[in-house]
């Protein structure tokens, strides 16, 4: 049976339904960040109007699209491996067309066509509306490339097809691009300059999701705290806005408040925050609204001031600590996670120890840790030698991973004997007799199913834990249902 849903415009609200007249089959898969997964839903929406339904079967696809990530070399290698697989399938199904979307498409542009003969189509993250034209070109036997980056939030008017959705949680994109220019990061080159989406279209999408029964949304952007709507245009051009535009501009704290108040029963999350852009008023809005989850993903990258400066992170270790202190003061039980890179150029054992002591101060709930991977074209690649031996990067990485494991276990054990509110998302991976969901701090909770169902808010009493999961038993519905 077709899994695919399509939308029909009805005023501002959108109705999902199977589109039986669609005859062509699209196989789309995504790698990298949540923004890529969200963008693939926009692509599916654009192509459903062109006669494509999605399929889970690669072998039956007329069109294969892979939404790619460039953040580390390994992410790119994974995509190259997938292209080999498509190549094998294409030998059996020679009419199948293959397109590359996302960050690798933007980074490599038409070079992709030379390097990977299987690729017919290369489309950057801001050019998906041009896909129907590009596919026509390909069908007429030409390769097609569009990697033009935009000055506007490009897809505010498109209602995404929710791919592989549990019908409970959804992503809503609010900003695109990044202006921060961290020296290690390829994102400003692949995603362009920062721009924000009209708050009205964000609220409409959130209301529409609520009407369809969704219970949780995550506001997405490379740097959500930097959100700024003043009528359109790049964030960097805000300085040239009219006095009226400046007076009526909407920042992230104001947007968060609007969304939380538009749907008081809906859980609101957001990602990713940048320490230098996160203001006190965002934390205050979180504290004042029960439906905004008590969880912040707050990448730090390093605990050494010297490294932070070299990475062009525009805050110090002390400033980061005072932000953490403010969060814990206003939201004592706030979950906090991090991203950290080991082995950035010139990182000494002392710098590494600074990272360890920063982690010990914060005791993060969880984190994402990476060995530095030099990315072509970035400031770091141009200015600094990648001088830390691979084995040193890896050793430091395993040290911080082990420490994080300890901290995660410490954090999960704080919940023992307590009752937490959980939104049920799916069956537990390990046992079909258990539900899996998350508490407000974003920690996974599993418990026996009983008569509860996906989408219920349930109070769960915690009796056991691992470093990553809370285990308990439901004690009744929460008052949020
Ligand atoms: N090498 C290793 N990790 C990186 N990240 C970004 N660029 C690199 C790189 N060149 C990590 C950062 C970022 C996360 C999304 O990926 O920690 O926050
Ligand atoms: Fe990967 Fe960054 Fe692009 Fe997301 S924005 S796909 S993390 S390179």
XYZ file of C-alpha atoms and ligand atoms in Angstrom, residues 31-36 68-71 103 185-187 190-191 222, ligand 2:
25
model
C 21.637 12.051 5.890
C 22.928 14.648 8.342
C 20.997 17.100 10.450
C 17.281 17.404 11.172
C 17.100 20.256 8.672
C 17.886 17.772 5.895
C 23.440 14.823 1.685
C 25.600 16.167 4.507
C 29.115 17.646 4.319
C 29.765 18.316 7.978
C 25.086 20.224 1.422
C 32.328 24.601 9.779
C 31.231 24.101 6.198
C 27.609 25.169 6.843
C 26.599 25.063 1.910
C 23.545 26.725 3.449
C 21.144 26.178 12.205
Fe 25.251 18.453 7.490
Fe 25.422 20.929 8.378
Fe 24.456 20.512 5.992
Fe 23.034 19.805 8.140
S 23.619 21.887 7.527
S 23.347 18.598 6.341
S 24.715 19.137 9.508
S 26.546 20.111 6.674
